[in-house]
Coordinates of C-alpha atoms and ligand atoms in Angstrom, one line a residue:
X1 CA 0.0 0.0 0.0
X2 CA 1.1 3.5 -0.7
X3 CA 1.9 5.5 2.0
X4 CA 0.5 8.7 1.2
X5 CA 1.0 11.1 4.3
X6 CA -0.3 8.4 6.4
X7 CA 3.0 8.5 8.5
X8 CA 5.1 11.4 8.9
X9 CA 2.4 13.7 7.3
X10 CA 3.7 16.6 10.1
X11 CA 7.2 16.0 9.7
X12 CA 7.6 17.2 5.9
X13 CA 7.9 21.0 5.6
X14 CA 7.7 21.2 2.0
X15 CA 5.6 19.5 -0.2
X16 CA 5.2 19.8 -4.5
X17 CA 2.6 18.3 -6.4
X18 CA 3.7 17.7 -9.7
X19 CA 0.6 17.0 -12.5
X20 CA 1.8 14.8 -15.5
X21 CA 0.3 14.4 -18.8
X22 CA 1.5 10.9 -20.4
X23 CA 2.3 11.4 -24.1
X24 CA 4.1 7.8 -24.9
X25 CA 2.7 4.9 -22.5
X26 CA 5.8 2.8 -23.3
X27 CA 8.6 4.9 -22.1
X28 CA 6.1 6.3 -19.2
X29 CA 6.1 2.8 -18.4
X30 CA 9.8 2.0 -18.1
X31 CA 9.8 5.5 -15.7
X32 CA 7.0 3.9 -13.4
X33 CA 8.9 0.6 -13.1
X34 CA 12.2 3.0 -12.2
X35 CA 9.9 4.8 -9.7
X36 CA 8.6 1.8 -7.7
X37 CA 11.1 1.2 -5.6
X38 CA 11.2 4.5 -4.1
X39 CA 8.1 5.0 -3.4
X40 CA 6.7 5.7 0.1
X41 CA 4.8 2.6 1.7
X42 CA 2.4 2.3 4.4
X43 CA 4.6 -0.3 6.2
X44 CA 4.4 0.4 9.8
X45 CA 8.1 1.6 11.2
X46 CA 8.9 3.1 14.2
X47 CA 8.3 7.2 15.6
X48 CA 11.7 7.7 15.2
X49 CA 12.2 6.1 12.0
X50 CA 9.4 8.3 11.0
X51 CA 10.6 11.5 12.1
X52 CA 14.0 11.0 10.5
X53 CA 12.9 11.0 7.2
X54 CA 13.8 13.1 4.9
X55 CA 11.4 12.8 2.2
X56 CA 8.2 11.1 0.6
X57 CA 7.2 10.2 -2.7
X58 CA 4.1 8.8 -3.6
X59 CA 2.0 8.5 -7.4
X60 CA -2.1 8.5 -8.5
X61 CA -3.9 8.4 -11.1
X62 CA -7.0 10.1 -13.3
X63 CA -9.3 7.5 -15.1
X64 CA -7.5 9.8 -18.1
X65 CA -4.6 8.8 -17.3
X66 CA -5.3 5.3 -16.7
X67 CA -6.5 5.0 -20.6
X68 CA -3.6 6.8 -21.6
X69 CA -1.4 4.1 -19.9
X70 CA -3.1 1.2 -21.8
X71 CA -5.8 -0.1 -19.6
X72 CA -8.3 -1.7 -20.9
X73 CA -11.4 -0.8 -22.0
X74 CA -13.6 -3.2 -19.8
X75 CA -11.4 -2.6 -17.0
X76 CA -11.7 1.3 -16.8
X77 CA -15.4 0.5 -17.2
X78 CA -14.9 -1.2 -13.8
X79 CA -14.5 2.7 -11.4
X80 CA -17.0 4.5 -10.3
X81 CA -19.2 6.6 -11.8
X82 CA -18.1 9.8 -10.5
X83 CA -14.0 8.8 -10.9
X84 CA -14.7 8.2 -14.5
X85 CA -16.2 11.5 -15.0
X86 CA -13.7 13.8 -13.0
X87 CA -13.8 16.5 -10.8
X88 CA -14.6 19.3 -13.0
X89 CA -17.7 17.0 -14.7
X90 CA -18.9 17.1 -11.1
X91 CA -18.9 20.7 -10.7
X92 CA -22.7 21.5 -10.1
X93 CA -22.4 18.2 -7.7
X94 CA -19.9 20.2 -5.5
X95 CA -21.3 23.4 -5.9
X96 CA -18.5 25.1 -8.2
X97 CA -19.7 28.2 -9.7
X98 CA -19.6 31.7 -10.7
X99 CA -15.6 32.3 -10.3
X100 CA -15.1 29.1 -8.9
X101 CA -16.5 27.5 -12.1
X102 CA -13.7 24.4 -13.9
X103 CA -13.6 27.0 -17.1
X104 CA -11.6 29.3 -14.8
X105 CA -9.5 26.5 -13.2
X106 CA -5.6 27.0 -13.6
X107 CA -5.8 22.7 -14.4
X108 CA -8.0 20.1 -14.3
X109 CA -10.8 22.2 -15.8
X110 CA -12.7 22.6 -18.7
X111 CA -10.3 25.7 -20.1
X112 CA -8.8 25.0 -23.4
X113 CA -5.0 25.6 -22.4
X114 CA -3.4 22.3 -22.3
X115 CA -4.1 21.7 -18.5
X116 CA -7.9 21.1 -19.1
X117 CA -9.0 17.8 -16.6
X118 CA -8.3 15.5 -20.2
X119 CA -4.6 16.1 -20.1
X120 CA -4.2 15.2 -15.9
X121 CA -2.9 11.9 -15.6
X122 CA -1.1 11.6 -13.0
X123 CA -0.4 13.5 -10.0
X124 CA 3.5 13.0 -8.2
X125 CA 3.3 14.0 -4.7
X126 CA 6.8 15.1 -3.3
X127 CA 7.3 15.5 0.3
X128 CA 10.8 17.3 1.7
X129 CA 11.8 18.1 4.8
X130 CA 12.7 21.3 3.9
X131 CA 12.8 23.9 0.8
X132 CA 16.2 22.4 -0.5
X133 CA 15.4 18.5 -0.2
X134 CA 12.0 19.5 -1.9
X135 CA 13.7 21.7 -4.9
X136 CA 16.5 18.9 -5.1
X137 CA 14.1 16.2 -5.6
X138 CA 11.9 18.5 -8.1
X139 CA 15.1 19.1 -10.7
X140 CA 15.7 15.3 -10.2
X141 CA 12.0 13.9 -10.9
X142 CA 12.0 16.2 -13.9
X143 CA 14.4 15.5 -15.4
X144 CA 13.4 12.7 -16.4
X145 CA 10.5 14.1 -17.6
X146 CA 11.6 14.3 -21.4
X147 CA 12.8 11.1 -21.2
X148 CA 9.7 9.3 -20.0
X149 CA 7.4 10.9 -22.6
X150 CA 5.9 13.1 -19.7
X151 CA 4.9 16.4 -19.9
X152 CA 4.4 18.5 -16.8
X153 CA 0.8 20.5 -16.9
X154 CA 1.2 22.1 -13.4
X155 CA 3.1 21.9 -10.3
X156 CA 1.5 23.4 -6.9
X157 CA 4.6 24.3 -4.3
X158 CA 3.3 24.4 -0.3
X159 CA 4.8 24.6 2.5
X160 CA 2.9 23.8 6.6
X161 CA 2.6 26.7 8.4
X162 CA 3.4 25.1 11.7
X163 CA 3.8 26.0 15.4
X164 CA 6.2 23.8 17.2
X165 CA 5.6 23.4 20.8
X166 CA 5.9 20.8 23.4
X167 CA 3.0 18.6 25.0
X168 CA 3.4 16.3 28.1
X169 CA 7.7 17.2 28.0
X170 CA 7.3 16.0 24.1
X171 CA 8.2 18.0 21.0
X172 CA 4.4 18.7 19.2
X173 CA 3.8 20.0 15.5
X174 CA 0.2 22.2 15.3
X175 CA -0.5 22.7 11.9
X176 CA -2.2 26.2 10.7
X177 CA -4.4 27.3 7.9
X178 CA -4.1 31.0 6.6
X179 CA -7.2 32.2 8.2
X180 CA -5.4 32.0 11.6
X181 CA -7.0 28.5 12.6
X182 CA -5.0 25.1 13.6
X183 CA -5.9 22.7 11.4
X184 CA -5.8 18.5 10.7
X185 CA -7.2 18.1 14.4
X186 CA -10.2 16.2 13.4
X187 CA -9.0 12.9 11.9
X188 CA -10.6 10.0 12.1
X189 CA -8.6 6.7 13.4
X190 CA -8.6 3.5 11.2
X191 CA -8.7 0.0 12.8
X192 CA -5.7 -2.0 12.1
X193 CA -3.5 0.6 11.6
X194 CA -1.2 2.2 14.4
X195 CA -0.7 5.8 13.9
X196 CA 3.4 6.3 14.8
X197 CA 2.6 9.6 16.2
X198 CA -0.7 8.0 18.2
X199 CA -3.9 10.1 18.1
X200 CA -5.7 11.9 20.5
X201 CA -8.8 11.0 22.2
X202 CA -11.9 11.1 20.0
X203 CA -15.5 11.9 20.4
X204 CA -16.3 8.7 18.8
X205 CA -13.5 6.2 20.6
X206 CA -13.9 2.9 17.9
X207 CA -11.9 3.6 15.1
X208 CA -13.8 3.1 11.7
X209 CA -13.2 0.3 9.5
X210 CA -10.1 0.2 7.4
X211 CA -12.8 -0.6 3.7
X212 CA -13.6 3.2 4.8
X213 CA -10.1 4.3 3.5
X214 CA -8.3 1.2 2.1
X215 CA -10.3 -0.8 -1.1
X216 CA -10.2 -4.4 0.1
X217 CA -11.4 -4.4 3.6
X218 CA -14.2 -4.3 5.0
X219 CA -16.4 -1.0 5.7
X220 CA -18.7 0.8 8.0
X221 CA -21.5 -1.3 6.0
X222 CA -20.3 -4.6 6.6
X223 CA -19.2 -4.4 3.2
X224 CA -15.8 -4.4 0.9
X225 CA -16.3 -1.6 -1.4
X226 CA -16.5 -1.8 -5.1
X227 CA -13.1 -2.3 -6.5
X228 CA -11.9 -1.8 -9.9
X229 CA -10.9 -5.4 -11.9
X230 CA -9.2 -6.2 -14.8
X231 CA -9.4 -9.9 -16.3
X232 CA -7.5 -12.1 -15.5
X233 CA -5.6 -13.0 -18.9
X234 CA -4.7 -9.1 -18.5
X235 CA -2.0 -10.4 -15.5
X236 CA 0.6 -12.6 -16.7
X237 CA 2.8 -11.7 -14.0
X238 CA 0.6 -12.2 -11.8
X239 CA 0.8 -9.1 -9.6
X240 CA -2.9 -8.5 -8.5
X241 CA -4.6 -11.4 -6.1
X242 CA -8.0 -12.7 -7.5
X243 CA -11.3 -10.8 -7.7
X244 CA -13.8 -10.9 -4.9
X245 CA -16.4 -10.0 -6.9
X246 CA -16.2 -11.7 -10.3
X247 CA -14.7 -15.3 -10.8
X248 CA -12.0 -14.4 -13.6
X249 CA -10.5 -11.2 -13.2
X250 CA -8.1 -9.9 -10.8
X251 CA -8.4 -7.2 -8.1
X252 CA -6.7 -3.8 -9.2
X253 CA -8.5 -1.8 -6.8
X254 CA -6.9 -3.9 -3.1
X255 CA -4.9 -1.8 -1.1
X256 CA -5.7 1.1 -2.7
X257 CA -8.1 4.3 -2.6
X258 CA -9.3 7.6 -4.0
X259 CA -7.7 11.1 -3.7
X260 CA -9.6 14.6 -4.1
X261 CA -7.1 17.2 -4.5
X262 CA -8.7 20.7 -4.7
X263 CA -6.2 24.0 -4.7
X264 CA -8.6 26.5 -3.0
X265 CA -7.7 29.9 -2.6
X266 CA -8.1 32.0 0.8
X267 CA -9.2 35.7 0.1
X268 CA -7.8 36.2 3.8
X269 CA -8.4 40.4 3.8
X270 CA -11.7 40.0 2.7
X271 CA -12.3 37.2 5.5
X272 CA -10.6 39.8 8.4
X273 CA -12.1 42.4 6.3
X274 CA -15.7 40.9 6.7
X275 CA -14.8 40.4 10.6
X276 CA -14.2 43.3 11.3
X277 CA -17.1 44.9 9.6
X278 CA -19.6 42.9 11.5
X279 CA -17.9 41.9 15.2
X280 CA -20.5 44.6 16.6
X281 CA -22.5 41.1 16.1
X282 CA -20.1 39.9 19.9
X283 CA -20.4 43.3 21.4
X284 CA -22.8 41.5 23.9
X285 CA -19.9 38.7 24.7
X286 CA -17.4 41.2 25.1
X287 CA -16.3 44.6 24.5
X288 CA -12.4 43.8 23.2
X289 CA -12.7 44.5 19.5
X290 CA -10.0 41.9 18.9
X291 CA -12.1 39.4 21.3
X292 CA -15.4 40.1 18.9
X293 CA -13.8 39.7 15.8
X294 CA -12.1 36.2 16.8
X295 CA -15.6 34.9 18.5
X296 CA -17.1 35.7 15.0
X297 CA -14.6 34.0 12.8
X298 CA -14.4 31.0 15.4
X299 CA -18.0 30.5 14.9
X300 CA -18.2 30.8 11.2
X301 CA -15.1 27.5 11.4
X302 CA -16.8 25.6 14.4
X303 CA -13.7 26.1 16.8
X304 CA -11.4 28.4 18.5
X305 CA -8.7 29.2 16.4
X306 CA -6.3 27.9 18.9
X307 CA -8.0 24.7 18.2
X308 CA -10.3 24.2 21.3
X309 CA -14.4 23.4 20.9
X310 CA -17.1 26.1 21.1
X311 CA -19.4 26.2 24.2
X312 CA -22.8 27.5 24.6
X313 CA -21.7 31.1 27.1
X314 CA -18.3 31.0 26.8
X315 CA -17.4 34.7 25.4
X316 CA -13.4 34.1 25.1
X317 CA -11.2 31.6 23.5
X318 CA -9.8 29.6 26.9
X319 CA -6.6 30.1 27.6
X320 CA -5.2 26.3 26.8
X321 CA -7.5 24.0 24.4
X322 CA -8.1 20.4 26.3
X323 CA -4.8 18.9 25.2
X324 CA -3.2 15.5 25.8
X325 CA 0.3 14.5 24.7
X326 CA -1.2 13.5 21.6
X327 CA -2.2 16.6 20.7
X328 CA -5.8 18.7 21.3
X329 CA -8.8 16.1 22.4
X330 CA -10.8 15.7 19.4
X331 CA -13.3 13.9 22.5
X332 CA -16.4 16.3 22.2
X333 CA -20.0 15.9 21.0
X334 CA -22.8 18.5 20.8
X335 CA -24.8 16.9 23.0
X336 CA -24.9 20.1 25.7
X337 CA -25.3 22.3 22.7
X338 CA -28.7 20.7 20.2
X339 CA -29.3 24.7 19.0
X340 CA -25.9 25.4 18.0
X341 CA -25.7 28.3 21.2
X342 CA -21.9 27.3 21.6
X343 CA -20.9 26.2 18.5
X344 CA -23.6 27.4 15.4
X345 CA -25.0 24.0 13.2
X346 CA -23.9 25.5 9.8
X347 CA -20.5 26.7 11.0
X348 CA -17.9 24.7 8.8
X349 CA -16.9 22.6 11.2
X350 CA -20.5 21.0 12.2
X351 CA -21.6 21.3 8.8
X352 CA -18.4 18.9 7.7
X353 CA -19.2 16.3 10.4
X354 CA -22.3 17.3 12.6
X355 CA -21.3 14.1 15.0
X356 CA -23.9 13.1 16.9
X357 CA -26.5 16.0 16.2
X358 CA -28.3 14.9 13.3
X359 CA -32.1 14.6 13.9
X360 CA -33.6 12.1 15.1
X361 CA -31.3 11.0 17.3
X362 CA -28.0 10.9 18.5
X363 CA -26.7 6.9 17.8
X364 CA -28.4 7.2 14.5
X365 CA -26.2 10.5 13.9
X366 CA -22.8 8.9 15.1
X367 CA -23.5 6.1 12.6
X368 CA -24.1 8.3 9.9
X369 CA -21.0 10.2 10.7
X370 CA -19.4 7.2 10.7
X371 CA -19.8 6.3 7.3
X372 CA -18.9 10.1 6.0
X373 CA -15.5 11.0 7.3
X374 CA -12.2 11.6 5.2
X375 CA -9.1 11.5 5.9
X376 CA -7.7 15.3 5.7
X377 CA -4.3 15.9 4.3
X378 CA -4.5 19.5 2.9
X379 CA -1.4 21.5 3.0
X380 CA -1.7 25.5 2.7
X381 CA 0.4 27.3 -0.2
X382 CA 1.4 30.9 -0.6
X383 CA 3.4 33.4 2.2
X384 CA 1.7 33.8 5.8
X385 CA -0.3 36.7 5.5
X386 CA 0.8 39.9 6.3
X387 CA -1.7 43.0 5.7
X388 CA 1.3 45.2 5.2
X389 CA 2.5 43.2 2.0
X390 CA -1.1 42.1 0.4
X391 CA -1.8 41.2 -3.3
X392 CA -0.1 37.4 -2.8
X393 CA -1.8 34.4 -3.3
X394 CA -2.8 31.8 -0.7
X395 CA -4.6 29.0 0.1
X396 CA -5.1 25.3 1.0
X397 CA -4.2 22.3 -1.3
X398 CA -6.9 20.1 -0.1
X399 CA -6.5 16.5 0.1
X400 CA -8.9 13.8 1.0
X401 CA -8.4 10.2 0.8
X402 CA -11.4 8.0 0.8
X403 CA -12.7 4.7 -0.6
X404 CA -15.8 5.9 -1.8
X405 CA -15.6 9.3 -3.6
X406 CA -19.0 9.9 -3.7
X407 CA -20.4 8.7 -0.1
X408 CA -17.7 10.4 1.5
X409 CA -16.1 13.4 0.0
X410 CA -18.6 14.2 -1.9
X411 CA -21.5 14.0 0.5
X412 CA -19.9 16.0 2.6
X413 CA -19.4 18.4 0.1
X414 CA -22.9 18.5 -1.2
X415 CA -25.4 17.2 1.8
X416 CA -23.4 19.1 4.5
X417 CA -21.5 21.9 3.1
X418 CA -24.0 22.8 0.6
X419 CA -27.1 21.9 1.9
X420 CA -29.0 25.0 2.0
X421 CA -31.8 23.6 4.8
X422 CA -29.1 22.2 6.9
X423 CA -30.0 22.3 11.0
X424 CA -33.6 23.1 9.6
X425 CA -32.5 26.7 8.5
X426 CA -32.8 28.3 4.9
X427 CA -30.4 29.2 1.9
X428 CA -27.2 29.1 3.9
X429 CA -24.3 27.3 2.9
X430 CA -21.0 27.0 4.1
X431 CA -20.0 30.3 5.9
X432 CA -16.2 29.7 4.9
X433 CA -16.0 27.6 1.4
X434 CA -18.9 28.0 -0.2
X435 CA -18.8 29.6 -4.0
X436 CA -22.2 32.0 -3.2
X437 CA -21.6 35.3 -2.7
X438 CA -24.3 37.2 -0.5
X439 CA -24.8 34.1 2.1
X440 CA -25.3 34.4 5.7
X441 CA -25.0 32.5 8.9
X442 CA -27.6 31.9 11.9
X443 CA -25.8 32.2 15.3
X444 CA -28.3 30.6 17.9
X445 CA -28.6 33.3 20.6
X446 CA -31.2 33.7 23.5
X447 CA -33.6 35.2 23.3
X448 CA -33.5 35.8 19.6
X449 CA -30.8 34.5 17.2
X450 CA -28.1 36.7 14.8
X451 CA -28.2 36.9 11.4
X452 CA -24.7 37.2 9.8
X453 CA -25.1 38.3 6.3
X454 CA -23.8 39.5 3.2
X455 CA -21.0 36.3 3.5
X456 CA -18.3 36.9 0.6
X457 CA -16.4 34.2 -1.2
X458 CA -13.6 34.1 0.7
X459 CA -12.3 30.6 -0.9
X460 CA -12.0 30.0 -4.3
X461 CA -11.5 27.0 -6.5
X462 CA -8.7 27.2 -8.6
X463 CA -8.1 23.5 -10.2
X464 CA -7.8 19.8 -9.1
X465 CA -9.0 16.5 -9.5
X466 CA -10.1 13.0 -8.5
X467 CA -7.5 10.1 -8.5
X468 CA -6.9 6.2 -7.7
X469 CA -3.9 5.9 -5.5
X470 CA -3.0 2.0 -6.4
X471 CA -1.0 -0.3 -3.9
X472 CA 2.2 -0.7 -4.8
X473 CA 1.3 -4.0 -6.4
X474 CA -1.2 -2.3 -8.4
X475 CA 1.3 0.1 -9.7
X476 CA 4.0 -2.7 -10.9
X477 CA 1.0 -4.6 -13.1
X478 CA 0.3 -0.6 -14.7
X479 CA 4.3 -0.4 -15.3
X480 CA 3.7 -3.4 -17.4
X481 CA 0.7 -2.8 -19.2
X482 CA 2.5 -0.8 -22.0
X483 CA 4.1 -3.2 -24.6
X484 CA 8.3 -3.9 -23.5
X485 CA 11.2 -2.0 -25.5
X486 CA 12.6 -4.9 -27.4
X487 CA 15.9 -6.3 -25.4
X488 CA 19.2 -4.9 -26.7
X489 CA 21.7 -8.3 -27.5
X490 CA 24.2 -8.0 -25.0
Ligands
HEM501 C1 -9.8 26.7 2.3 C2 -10.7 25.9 2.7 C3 -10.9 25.3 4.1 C4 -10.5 25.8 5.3 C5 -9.8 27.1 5.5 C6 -10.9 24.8 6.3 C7 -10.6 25.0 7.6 C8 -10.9 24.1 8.6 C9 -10.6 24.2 10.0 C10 -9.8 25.3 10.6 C11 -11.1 23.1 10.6 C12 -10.9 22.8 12.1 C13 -9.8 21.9 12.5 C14 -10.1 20.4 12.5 O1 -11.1 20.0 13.0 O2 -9.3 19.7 12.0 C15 -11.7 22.2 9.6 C16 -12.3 21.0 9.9 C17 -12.8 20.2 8.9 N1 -13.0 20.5 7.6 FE1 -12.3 22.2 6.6 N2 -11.5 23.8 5.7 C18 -11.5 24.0 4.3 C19 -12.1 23.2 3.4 C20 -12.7 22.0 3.6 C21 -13.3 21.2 2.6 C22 -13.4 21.5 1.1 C23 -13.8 20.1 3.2 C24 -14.6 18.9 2.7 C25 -15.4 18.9 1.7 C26 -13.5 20.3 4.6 C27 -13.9 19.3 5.6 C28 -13.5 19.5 6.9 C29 -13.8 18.4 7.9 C30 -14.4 17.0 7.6 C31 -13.4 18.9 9.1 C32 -13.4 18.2 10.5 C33 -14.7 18.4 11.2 C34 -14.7 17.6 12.5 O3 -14.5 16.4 12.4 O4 -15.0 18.2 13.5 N3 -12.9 21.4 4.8 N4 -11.6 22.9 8.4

């Protein structure tokens, strides 16, 4: 299995995100077979093994690029429905519109430069320590390039933004997103698999089946998920086990799973700019300006920006989130706060995973949580911002890894983030991400709620894509799909 940013996801500084186009399977095929063996695995290896490393590389694939590598026709038939069609064909699914819309995408989109979503195949994800392993390991991939009959469409550069600290006499990592808030501290735990760096406590203590994240095993319905096969006379080599589902072909999907990639950009003046114009809204929670305007933003995200949950009364951020040496306790519900008075029910954060406060009742929510979380591995781009030297671009390379594009990245995209009747209210969407300008926010307040409105579109989409991220396994039977070069006589 690749290893993509399962381990040691904290401990890269620098990360570049190279998008290929394939112009000659063959010799793109004798560069994947070179690749292999340096490739990052999911093999479990010791904490300090893991924060010695200096670098990760890991590869995935668009349906696109699949075809372009030979695969057959009945077995590209074999991915889902909404891998098959690609991001940008999903556009009105995921609520990408007005300036946000895949004909202004930079790639993956449906603009006719060269980096439209039919020229994506494949997607190199570079991990470095730091700036100078990353731009070493950049000149060496490409190149190559020429070489492999590869042509490079895009490449998106980012870089954490982290706050190093130290937890129970431990070095910690907090990561940051450019509106000010820590982010990756919501991440669900997978069974079977030992996180080196060990999680902290969770709302929702049994980790979720692996089949949620990994093609192969078991999921949260019993179930293996739908896996893509090729037949078996496709194999010679015999690097893919047998099908599960059809007698006759051979499993290409095992130990494998999807990846969303979005680049969204963060208008961050216009988000403090917004603040500012409306933190009047906290003048009854406190009269510190600076106070108001972080209670507002922290209930437009769903948390303190320092990390820690929203209560119904409290007027400040506390002075120290619930931490454990594993980093901030990810162990609270909403069960002391049903009308969003602490934390509001469309804020982004209860939007993307209400827990257990979906109506009817609160088992029934946790379950349906359960079978709707991703696994977050977004990295910002673009300089902290400074207000003094504005007009640079930022924002978030969002990654999710899931086995099920559509029931879980998707859905949360569309039923949650987008829902405009979500928590029984009407046309809001997403306070932070959504795409509609003019939209608003209920805050729950006694004895009559606030109405934040005229919400801009402070995040913008600005390309990206849906790949398969194959095992390892999986990857050596695509190396060979393209026909040999004939041997040289020695
Ligand atoms: C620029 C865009 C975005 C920003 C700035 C942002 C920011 C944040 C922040 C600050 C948190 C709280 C930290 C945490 O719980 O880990 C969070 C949580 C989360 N976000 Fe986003 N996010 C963005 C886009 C998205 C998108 C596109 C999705 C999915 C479609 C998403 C899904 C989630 C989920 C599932 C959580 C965890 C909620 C929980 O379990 O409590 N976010 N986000």
């Amino acid at each position: 299995m690749q290893g993509l940013l399962l381990h040691g996801y904290k401990e890269m500084n620098s990360a570049g995100f190279l998008f290929l186009k394939i112009q000659d399977a063959r010799r793109c095929g004798q560069w994947l077979r070179e690749l292999l063996p340096a490739l990052t695995t999911a093999a479990t290896r010791p904490r300090e093994e893991v924060h010695q490393q200096e670098s990760c590389l890991n590869l995935a694939l668009t349906w696109e690029g699949l075809k372009a590598l030979g695969l057959e026709r009945a077995a590209l038939e074999t991915f889902p429905f909404e891998f098959r069609k690609g991001m940008s064909e999903r556009a009105r699914v995921l609520g990408d519109t007005g300036s946000s819309a895949p004909e202004h995408w930079e790639f993956g989109g449906t603009q006719r430069d060269g980096r439209s979503q039919r020229e994506l195949h494949l997607l190199l994800v570079i991990y470095g320590r730091d700036e100078e392993t990353l731009n070493a390991l950049l000149a060496q991939h490409r190149a190559r390039f020429a070489a492999a009959g590869l042509e490079e469409i895009y490449c998106q550069r980012t870089r954490h933004l982290k706050e190093q600290t130290e937890l129970a006499g431990r070095p910690y990592t907090f990561l940051r997103e450019h509106f000010g808030f820590r982010d990756s501290l919501s991440q669900p735990s997978i069974e079977g698999f030992r996180d080196a760096a060990g999680a902290p406590p969770s709302y929702d203590p049994a980790p979720l089946k692996a089949g949620e994240f990994i093609l192969g095993y078991e999921n949260e319905y019993g179930e293996r998920p739908p896996s893509p096969s090729v037949s078996a006379s496709q194999d010679p080599a015999g690097w893919l086990g047998e099908s599960w589902e059809e007698e006759g072909r051979k499993d290409l999907g095992r130990h494998g799973t999807y990846l969303v990639l979005r680049k969204l950009q963060q208008d961050v003046s216009a988000f403090n700019d917004f603040v500012e114009q409306h933190r009047a809204l906290a003048a009854r929670h406190t009269p510190d300006p600076e106070k108001q305007a972080e209670w507002l933003k922290s209930r437009m995200i769903g948390r303190w920006p320092d990390g820690a949950p929203l209560k119904p009364g409290e007027a400040e951020q506390p002075a120290q989130p619930p931490v454990t040496e594993h980093g901030i306790s990810n162990a609270f519900d909403f069960r002391a706060d049903p009308h969003g008075f602490g934390c509001p029910l469309t804020s982004h954060t209860r939007r993307a995973n209400p827990r257990d406060s979906l109506p009817p009742e609160r088992a029934l929510s946790l379950m349906i949580s359960r079978r709707h979380r991703i696994l977050r591995r977004g990295i910002p781009y673009g300089p902290r911002y400074d207000a003094d030297r504005e007009g640079q671009e930022r924002g978030l390379v969002f990654v999710s890894l899931n086995a099920n594009i559509a029931r879980q990245f998707e859905f949360i995209q569309q039923s949650w983030m987008n829902n405009e009747k979500a928590g029984g209210l009407y046309d809001e969407r997403d306070p932070v991400t959504s795409s509609v300008e003019s939209g608003r926010l209920t805050l729950p307040e006694r004895p009559l709620r606030l109405c934040l409105t005229g919400l801009q579109h402070f995040v913008t989409m600005k390309g990206g894509g849906y790949f398969f991220l194959p095992s390892v396994r999986a990857l050596h039977f695509l190396a060979e799909l393209a026909p040999q070069p004939p041997s040289q006589p020695a």
